PDB file of C-alpha atoms and ligand atoms in Angstrom:
ATOM      1  CA  MET A   1      99.412  85.851 125.298  1.00 79.00           C
ATOM      2  CA  MET A   2     100.992  87.984 122.581  1.00 94.00           C
ATOM      3  CA  LEU A   3     100.843  87.641 118.820  1.00 97.00           C
ATOM      4  CA  ASP A   4     104.054  86.982 116.899  1.00 98.00           C
ATOM      5  CA  VAL A   5     105.205  86.441 113.324  1.00 98.00           C
ATOM      6  CA  LYS A   6     103.997  82.825 113.421  1.00 98.00           C
ATOM      7  CA  TRP A   7     100.505  84.114 114.061  1.00 98.00           C
ATOM      8  CA  ALA A   8     100.835  86.640 111.211  1.00 98.00           C
ATOM      9  CA  VAL A   9     101.909  83.963 108.728  1.00 98.00           C
ATOM     10  CA  LYS A  10      99.125  81.636 109.893  1.00 98.00           C
ATOM     11  CA  TRP A  11      96.628  84.500 109.553  1.00 98.00           C
ATOM     12  CA  LEU A  12      97.690  85.239 105.983  1.00 98.00           C
ATOM     13  CA  THR A  13      97.640  81.541 105.132  1.00 98.00           C
ATOM     14  CA  MET A  14      94.107  81.301 106.515  1.00 98.00           C
ATOM     15  CA  CYS A  15      93.140  84.418 104.532  1.00 98.00           C
ATOM     16  CA  ALA A  16      94.313  82.694 101.351  1.00 98.00           C
ATOM     17  CA  GLN A  17      92.292  79.591 102.261  1.00 98.00           C
ATOM     18  CA  ALA A  18      89.208  81.710 103.011  1.00 98.00           C
ATOM     19  CA  MET A  19      89.465  83.623  99.721  1.00 98.00           C
ATOM     20  CA  ALA A  20      89.795  80.361  97.775  1.00 98.00           C
ATOM     21  CA  GLU A  21      86.845  78.839  99.646  1.00 98.00           C
ATOM     22  CA  HIS A  22      84.630  81.933  99.283  1.00 98.00           C
ATOM     23  CA  ARG A  23      85.795  82.905  95.807  1.00 98.00           C
ATOM     24  CA  VAL A  24      82.514  82.050  94.077  1.00 98.00           C
ATOM     25  CA  GLU A  25      80.434  83.672  96.819  1.00 98.00           C
ATOM     26  CA  LEU A  26      82.421  86.933  96.504  1.00 98.00           C
ATOM     27  CA  ILE A  27      82.124  86.779  92.717  1.00 98.00           C
ATOM     28  CA  GLU A  28      78.326  86.403  93.061  1.00 98.00           C
ATOM     29  CA  LEU A  29      78.098  89.332  95.495  1.00 98.00           C
ATOM     30  CA  ASP A  30      80.107  91.516  93.102  1.00 98.00           C
ATOM     31  CA  ARG A  31      78.038  90.277  90.152  1.00 98.00           C
ATOM     32  CA  ALA A  32      74.898  91.659  91.814  1.00 98.00           C
ATOM     33  CA  ILE A  33      76.186  95.197  92.410  1.00 98.00           C
ATOM     34  CA  GLY A  34      79.548  95.421  90.630  1.00 97.00           C
ATOM     35  CA  ASP A  35      81.563  93.735  87.902  1.00 97.00           C
ATOM     36  CA  SER A  36      81.990  90.191  89.288  1.00 97.00           C
ATOM     37  CA  ASP A  37      85.740  90.405  89.826  1.00 97.00           C
ATOM     38  CA  HIS A  38      86.086  90.715  93.608  1.00 98.00           C
ATOM     39  CA  GLY A  39      86.359  86.996  94.399  1.00 98.00           C
ATOM     40  CA  GLU A  40      88.914  86.429  91.664  1.00 98.00           C
ATOM     41  CA  ASN A  41      90.910  89.520  92.654  1.00 98.00           C
ATOM     42  CA  MET A  42      91.096  88.547  96.319  1.00 98.00           C
ATOM     43  CA  ASP A  43      91.891  84.897  95.620  1.00 98.00           C
ATOM     44  CA  ARG A  44      94.698  85.860  93.213  1.00 98.00           C
ATOM     45  CA  GLY A  45      96.032  88.468  95.638  1.00 98.00           C
ATOM     46  CA  PHE A  46      96.261  86.190  98.657  1.00 98.00           C
ATOM     47  CA  GLN A  47      97.696  83.307  96.625  1.00 98.00           C
ATOM     48  CA  ALA A  48     100.447  85.748  95.610  1.00 98.00           C
ATOM     49  CA  VAL A  49     100.918  86.619  99.307  1.00 98.00           C
ATOM     50  CA  LEU A  50     101.483  82.902 100.023  1.00 98.00           C
ATOM     51  CA  ASP A  51     104.134  82.758  97.292  1.00 98.00           C
ATOM     52  CA  LYS A  52     105.906  85.825  98.736  1.00 98.00           C
ATOM     53  CA  LEU A  53     105.808  84.416 102.278  1.00 98.00           C
ATOM     54  CA  ALA A  54     107.470  81.231 101.036  1.00 97.00           C
ATOM     55  CA  GLU A  55     110.097  83.168  99.030  1.00 97.00           C
ATOM     56  CA  ALA A  56     111.095  85.585 101.777  1.00 96.00           C
ATOM     57  CA  PRO A  57     109.806  84.552 105.226  1.00 98.00           C
ATOM     58  CA  PRO A  58     109.192  87.693 107.321  1.00 98.00           C
ATOM     59  CA  GLU A  59     110.758  88.076 110.772  1.00 98.00           C
ATOM     60  CA  THR A  60     108.151  90.241 112.462  1.00 98.00           C
ATOM     61  CA  PRO A  61     104.360  90.697 112.239  1.00 98.00           C
ATOM     62  CA  GLY A  62     104.954  94.174 110.807  1.00 98.00           C
ATOM     63  CA  ALA A  63     107.166  92.772 108.039  1.00 98.00           C
ATOM     64  CA  ALA A  64     104.523  90.150 107.201  1.00 98.00           C
ATOM     65  CA  LEU A  65     101.879  92.859 106.889  1.00 98.00           C
ATOM     66  CA  LYS A  66     104.147  95.039 104.750  1.00 98.00           C
ATOM     67  CA  LEU A  67     104.825  92.168 102.352  1.00 98.00           C
ATOM     68  CA  THR A  68     101.051  91.630 102.195  1.00 98.00           C
ATOM     69  CA  ALA A  69     100.388  95.308 101.502  1.00 98.00           C
ATOM     70  CA  MET A  70     102.869  95.430  98.609  1.00 98.00           C
ATOM     71  CA  THR A  71     101.558  92.197  97.124  1.00 98.00           C
ATOM     72  CA  LEU A  72      97.868  93.111  97.374  1.00 98.00           C
ATOM     73  CA  MET A  73      98.545  96.530  95.832  1.00 97.00           C
ATOM     74  CA  SER A  74     100.223  94.982  92.808  1.00 97.00           C
ATOM     75  CA  LYS A  75      98.058  91.856  92.389  1.00 97.00           C
ATOM     76  CA  VAL A  76      94.459  92.618  93.431  1.00 96.00           C
ATOM     77  CA  GLY A  77      93.648  95.589  91.225  1.00 91.00           C
ATOM     78  CA  GLY A  78      90.223  97.236  91.136  1.00 92.00           C
ATOM     79  CA  ALA A  79      89.134  99.425  94.016  1.00 97.00           C
ATOM     80  CA  ALA A  80      89.946  96.814  96.642  1.00 98.00           C
ATOM     81  CA  GLY A  81      93.668  96.390  95.839  1.00 98.00           C
ATOM     82  CA  PRO A  82      94.786  99.901  96.819  1.00 98.00           C
ATOM     83  CA  LEU A  83      92.330  99.967  99.740  1.00 98.00           C
ATOM     84  CA  TYR A  84      93.547  96.699 101.274  1.00 98.00           C
ATOM     85  CA  GLY A  85      97.122  97.629 100.393  1.00 98.00           C
ATOM     86  CA  THR A  86      96.771 100.853 102.360  1.00 98.00           C
ATOM     87  CA  ALA A  87      95.101  99.034 105.268  1.00 98.00           C
ATOM     88  CA  PHE A  88      97.884  96.467 105.614  1.00 98.00           C
ATOM     89  CA  LEU A  89     100.578  99.106 105.115  1.00 98.00           C
ATOM     90  CA  ARG A  90      99.175 101.367 107.844  1.00 98.00           C
ATOM     91  CA  ALA A  91      98.857  98.410 110.216  1.00 98.00           C
ATOM     92  CA  SER A  92     102.443  97.410 109.418  1.00 98.00           C
ATOM     93  CA  THR A  93     103.720 100.937 110.077  1.00 98.00           C
ATOM     94  CA  PHE A  94     101.796 101.048 113.345  1.00 98.00           C
ATOM     95  CA  LEU A  95     103.425  97.804 114.548  1.00 98.00           C
ATOM     96  CA  GLY A  96     106.919  98.797 113.408  1.00 98.00           C
ATOM     97  CA  ASP A  97     109.552  96.123 114.046  1.00 97.00           C
ATOM     98  CA  ALA A  98     108.064  94.814 117.297  1.00 97.00           C
ATOM     99  CA  ALA A  99     108.409  91.030 117.648  1.00 98.00           C
ATOM    100  CA  GLU A 100     105.215  90.736 119.674  1.00 97.00           C
ATOM    101  CA  VAL A 101     101.810  92.380 119.589  1.00 98.00           C
ATOM    102  CA  ASP A 102      99.763  92.906 122.751  1.00 97.00           C
ATOM    103  CA  PRO A 103      96.015  93.716 122.862  1.00 97.00           C
ATOM    104  CA  ALA A 104      96.535  97.488 122.835  1.00 96.00           C
ATOM    105  CA  ALA A 105      98.928  97.348 119.857  1.00 97.00           C
ATOM    106  CA  LEU A 106      96.552  94.982 118.077  1.00 98.00           C
ATOM    107  CA  ALA A 107      93.611  97.338 118.543  1.00 98.00           C
ATOM    108  CA  GLY A 108      95.810 100.230 117.430  1.00 98.00           C
ATOM    109  CA  ALA A 109      96.854  98.377 114.280  1.00 98.00           C
ATOM    110  CA  LEU A 110      93.225  97.589 113.398  1.00 98.00           C
ATOM    111  CA  LEU A 111      92.293 101.227 113.862  1.00 98.00           C
ATOM    112  CA  ALA A 112      95.250 102.302 111.706  1.00 98.00           C
ATOM    113  CA  ALA A 113      94.062  99.890 108.991  1.00 99.00           C
ATOM    114  CA  ARG A 114      90.534 101.323 109.144  1.00 98.00           C
ATOM    115  CA  ASP A 115      91.864 104.882 109.029  1.00 98.00           C
ATOM    116  CA  GLY A 116      93.970 103.981 105.986  1.00 98.00           C
ATOM    117  CA  ILE A 117      90.907 102.674 104.127  1.00 98.00           C
ATOM    118  CA  VAL A 118      88.976 105.839 104.969  1.00 98.00           C
ATOM    119  CA  ALA A 119      91.890 108.104 103.970  1.00 98.00           C
ATOM    120  CA  ARG A 120      92.237 106.302 100.647  1.00 98.00           C
ATOM    121  CA  GLY A 121      88.591 105.789  99.680  1.00 98.00           C
ATOM    122  CA  LYS A 122      86.875 108.677 101.486  1.00 98.00           C
ATOM    123  CA  ALA A 123      83.848 106.522 102.329  1.00 98.00           C
ATOM    124  CA  GLU A 124      81.801 107.151 105.453  1.00 97.00           C
ATOM    125  CA  SER A 125      79.933 104.636 107.573  1.00 98.00           C
ATOM    126  CA  GLY A 126      76.705 103.660 105.825  1.00 98.00           C
ATOM    127  CA  ASP A 127      78.076 104.159 102.299  1.00 98.00           C
ATOM    128  CA  LYS A 128      77.906 100.368 101.791  1.00 98.00           C
ATOM    129  CA  THR A 129      81.638  99.657 101.555  1.00 98.00           C
ATOM    130  CA  MET A 130      84.280  97.711 103.448  1.00 98.00           C
ATOM    131  CA  VAL A 131      84.371 100.638 105.892  1.00 98.00           C
ATOM    132  CA  ASP A 132      81.078  99.284 107.260  1.00 98.00           C
ATOM    133  CA  ALA A 133      82.955  96.149 108.358  1.00 99.00           C
ATOM    134  CA  TRP A 134      86.205  97.815 109.483  1.00 99.00           C
ATOM    135  CA  THR A 135      84.783 100.626 111.602  1.00 98.00           C
ATOM    136  CA  PRO A 136      82.722  98.430 113.956  1.00 98.00           C
ATOM    137  CA  ALA A 137      85.600  95.916 114.006  1.00 98.00           C
ATOM    138  CA  ALA A 138      88.161  98.537 115.044  1.00 98.00           C
ATOM    139  CA  GLU A 139      85.768  99.956 117.638  1.00 98.00           C
ATOM    140  CA  ALA A 140      85.003  96.533 119.118  1.00 98.00           C
ATOM    141  CA  ALA A 141      88.719  95.718 119.254  1.00 98.00           C
ATOM    142  CA  GLN A 142      89.414  99.004 121.024  1.00 97.00           C
ATOM    143  CA  ALA A 143      86.649  98.363 123.566  1.00 97.00           C
ATOM    144  CA  VAL A 144      87.930  94.882 124.437  1.00 96.00           C
ATOM    145  CA  ALA A 145      91.577  96.018 124.599  1.00 96.00           C
ATOM    146  CA  ALA A 146      90.625  98.935 126.843  1.00 94.00           C
ATOM    147  CA  GLY A 147      88.852  96.460 129.141  1.00 91.00           C
ATOM    148  CA  GLY A 148      92.331  95.211 129.977  1.00 82.00           C
ATOM    149  CA  SER A 149      91.655  91.452 129.845  1.00 74.00           C
ATOM    150  CA  GLY A 150      95.073  91.097 128.223  1.00 73.00           C
ATOM    151  CA  ASN A 151      93.654  88.681 125.717  1.00 94.00           C
ATOM    152  CA  VAL A 152      94.542  89.101 122.027  1.00 97.00           C
ATOM    153  CA  LEU A 153      92.172  86.302 121.031  1.00 97.00           C
ATOM    154  CA  ALA A 154      89.233  88.112 122.656  1.00 97.00           C
ATOM    155  CA  VAL A 155      90.187  91.302 120.764  1.00 97.00           C
ATOM    156  CA  LEU A 156      90.259  89.426 117.441  1.00 98.00           C
ATOM    157  CA  VAL A 157      87.038  87.511 118.065  1.00 98.00           C
ATOM    158  CA  ALA A 158      85.256  90.774 118.912  1.00 97.00           C
ATOM    159  CA  ALA A 159      86.643  92.378 115.738  1.00 98.00           C
ATOM    160  CA  ALA A 160      85.587  89.422 113.581  1.00 98.00           C
ATOM    161  CA  GLU A 161      82.074  89.324 115.029  1.00 98.00           C
ATOM    162  CA  ALA A 162      81.645  93.082 114.579  1.00 98.00           C
ATOM    163  CA  ALA A 163      82.912  92.884 110.984  1.00 99.00           C
ATOM    164  CA  GLU A 164      80.516  90.045 110.199  1.00 98.00           C
ATOM    165  CA  ALA A 165      77.580  91.973 111.671  1.00 98.00           C
ATOM    166  CA  GLY A 166      78.737  95.084 109.799  1.00 99.00           C
ATOM    167  CA  ALA A 167      78.861  93.178 106.514  1.00 99.00           C
ATOM    168  CA  VAL A 168      75.334  91.784 107.040  1.00 98.00           C
ATOM    169  CA  ALA A 169      74.145  95.299 107.868  1.00 98.00           C
ATOM    170  CA  THR A 170      75.219  96.511 104.401  1.00 98.00           C
ATOM    171  CA  ASP A 171      72.434  94.409 102.814  1.00 98.00           C
ATOM    172  CA  PRO A 172      69.672  97.072 102.889  1.00 98.00           C
ATOM    173  CA  LEU A 173      71.994 100.042 102.258  1.00 98.00           C
ATOM    174  CA  VAL A 174      72.159 102.083  99.056  1.00 98.00           C
ATOM    175  CA  ALA A 175      75.764 102.353  97.858  1.00 98.00           C
ATOM    176  CA  ARG A 176      77.265 105.829  97.829  1.00 98.00           C
ATOM    177  CA  LYS A 177      80.864 104.926  96.909  1.00 98.00           C
ATOM    178  CA  GLY A 178      82.535 102.685  94.371  1.00 96.00           C
ATOM    179  CA  ARG A 179      81.102 100.872  91.387  1.00 96.00           C
ATOM    180  CA  ALA A 180      77.937  99.799  93.254  1.00 98.00           C
ATOM    181  CA  SER A 181      76.947 103.468  93.645  1.00 97.00           C
ATOM    182  CA  TYR A 182      76.264 103.582  89.869  1.00 96.00           C
ATOM    183  CA  LEU A 183      73.223 101.372  90.583  1.00 97.00           C
ATOM    184  CA  GLY A 184      71.683 103.835  93.025  1.00 96.00           C
ATOM    185  CA  GLU A 185      68.608 102.380  94.771  1.00 96.00           C
ATOM    186  CA  ARG A 186      69.093  99.069  92.944  1.00 97.00           C
ATOM    187  CA  SER A 187      72.167  98.401  95.058  1.00 97.00           C
ATOM    188  CA  ALA A 188      69.916  97.865  98.099  1.00 98.00           C
ATOM    189  CA  GLY A 189      69.155  94.234  98.955  1.00 98.00           C
ATOM    190  CA  HIS A 190      72.678  92.930  98.310  1.00 98.00           C
ATOM    191  CA  ARG A 191      75.665  92.512 100.610  1.00 98.00           C
ATOM    192  CA  ASP A 192      78.722  94.624  99.832  1.00 98.00           C
ATOM    193  CA  PRO A 193      81.462  92.290  98.535  1.00 98.00           C
ATOM    194  CA  GLY A 194      84.323  94.254 100.124  1.00 98.00           C
ATOM    195  CA  ALA A 195      82.597  94.217 103.522  1.00 98.00           C
ATOM    196  CA  ALA A 196      82.150  90.452 103.111  1.00 98.00           C
ATOM    197  CA  SER A 197      85.830  89.876 102.252  1.00 98.00           C
ATOM    198  CA  SER A 198      86.869  92.137 105.151  1.00 99.00           C
ATOM    199  CA  ALA A 199      84.864  89.967 107.549  1.00 99.00           C
ATOM    200  CA  LEU A 200      86.629  86.868 106.158  1.00 99.00           C
ATOM    201  CA  ILE A 201      90.030  88.505 106.728  1.00 99.00           C
ATOM    202  CA  LEU A 202      89.210  89.393 110.328  1.00 99.00           C
ATOM    203  CA  ARG A 203      87.670  85.975 111.046  1.00 98.00           C
ATOM    204  CA  ALA A 204      90.922  84.424 109.766  1.00 98.00           C
ATOM    205  CA  ALA A 205      92.876  86.675 112.156  1.00 98.00           C
ATOM    206  CA  ALA A 206      90.880  85.258 115.071  1.00 98.00           C
ATOM    207  CA  GLY A 207      91.159  81.717 113.739  1.00 98.00           C
ATOM    208  CA  ALA A 208      94.935  82.002 113.564  1.00 98.00           C
ATOM    209  CA  ALA A 209      95.102  83.055 117.230  1.00 98.00           C
ATOM    210  CA  ALA A 210      92.776  80.329 118.521  1.00 96.00           C
TER     211      ALA A 210
HETATM  212  P1  ADP B 301      86.013  97.212  91.650  1.00 79.34           P
HETATM  213  O1  ADP B 301      84.813  97.895  92.242  1.00 79.34           O
HETATM  214  O2  ADP B 301      86.987  98.159  91.069  1.00 79.34           O
HETATM  215  O3  ADP B 301      85.623  96.092  90.728  1.00 79.34           O
HETATM  216  P2  ADP B 301      86.470  95.213  93.692  1.00 79.34           P
HETATM  217  O4  ADP B 301      85.312  94.519  93.111  1.00 79.34           O
HETATM  218  O5  ADP B 301      87.709  94.411  93.886  1.00 79.34           O
HETATM  219  O6  ADP B 301      86.805  96.534  92.892  1.00 79.34           O
HETATM  220  O7  ADP B 301      86.089  95.781  95.138  1.00 79.34           O
HETATM  221  C1  ADP B 301      84.836  96.346  95.368  1.00 79.34           C
HETATM  222  C2  ADP B 301      84.749  96.722  96.842  1.00 79.34           C
HETATM  223  O8  ADP B 301      85.619  97.798  97.133  1.00 79.34           O
HETATM  224  C3  ADP B 301      83.384  97.199  97.264  1.00 79.34           C
HETATM  225  O9  ADP B 301      82.546  96.115  97.593  1.00 79.34           O
HETATM  226  C4  ADP B 301      83.671  98.091  98.448  1.00 79.34           C
HETATM  227  O10 ADP B 301      83.668  97.358  99.663  1.00 79.34           O
HETATM  228  C5  ADP B 301      85.072  98.553  98.194  1.00 79.34           C
HETATM  229  N1  ADP B 301      85.106  99.966  97.836  1.00 79.34           N
HETATM  230  C6  ADP B 301      84.911 100.515  96.631  1.00 79.34           C
HETATM  231  N2  ADP B 301      85.066 101.860  96.689  1.00 79.34           N
HETATM  232  C7  ADP B 301      85.370 102.147  97.986  1.00 79.34           C
HETATM  233  C8  ADP B 301      85.669 103.353  98.701  1.00 79.34           C
HETATM  234  N3  ADP B 301      85.687 104.542  98.093  1.00 79.34           N
HETATM  235  N4  ADP B 301      85.939 103.254 100.030  1.00 79.34           N
HETATM  236  C9  ADP B 301      85.937 102.062 100.640  1.00 79.34           C
HETATM  237  N5  ADP B 301      85.674 100.904 100.026  1.00 79.34           N
HETATM  238  C10 ADP B 301      85.392 100.934  98.715  1.00 79.34           C
HETATM  239 MG1   MG B 302      84.477  94.478  91.294  1.00 79.34          MG
END
């Protein structure tokens, strides 16, 4: 099985649903160690992505991701807007104008997204940011793709599970990047909101392929 533009549109639609459903939860996470805007920012951003998809339906997965990148950059704001914008843009560039995405290309796109976040935000693993969800996700995707099962769903499920575990693992960490780092030791004991929203995005990717 390969992923196509129908999958990409379903993924983004499921992202929008997830952000609406988890809006309050993301607001609460950001209230604890930030400025309470993450849930609102992500919900607004992905609703705008839905509007754009309806206005100008993309023809390839790469085009869908590029539209998403541009929309998130202009609508999400805060730290997360440019970070997610860069992630989706790098993934889009990696996929180019291919009509279909196989497991190796999928793993490559996830790694490109992770690398974009790191290039933009300069966070390392353990800094209590969305990188702590994306790095294990990209690594898990790579491991499954390299196993050669030829199964895009297995790649996405592995990425989603690793992102979820990575988000949970931010709970005890002290933030070293972003707004939460202003709290120092007081940031420990709370989940990073960007790692939580990243896990939702990757879970939606798996859900759309199921
Ligand atoms: P802001 O902090 O500007 O209010 P958001 O609340 O939308 O922005 O997003 C906060 C999230 O952004 C954090 O939870 C964290 O995951 C992520 N983040 C912040 N700074 C960085 C960075 N330098 N690198 C990676 N991720 C970051
Ligand atoms: Mg915030």
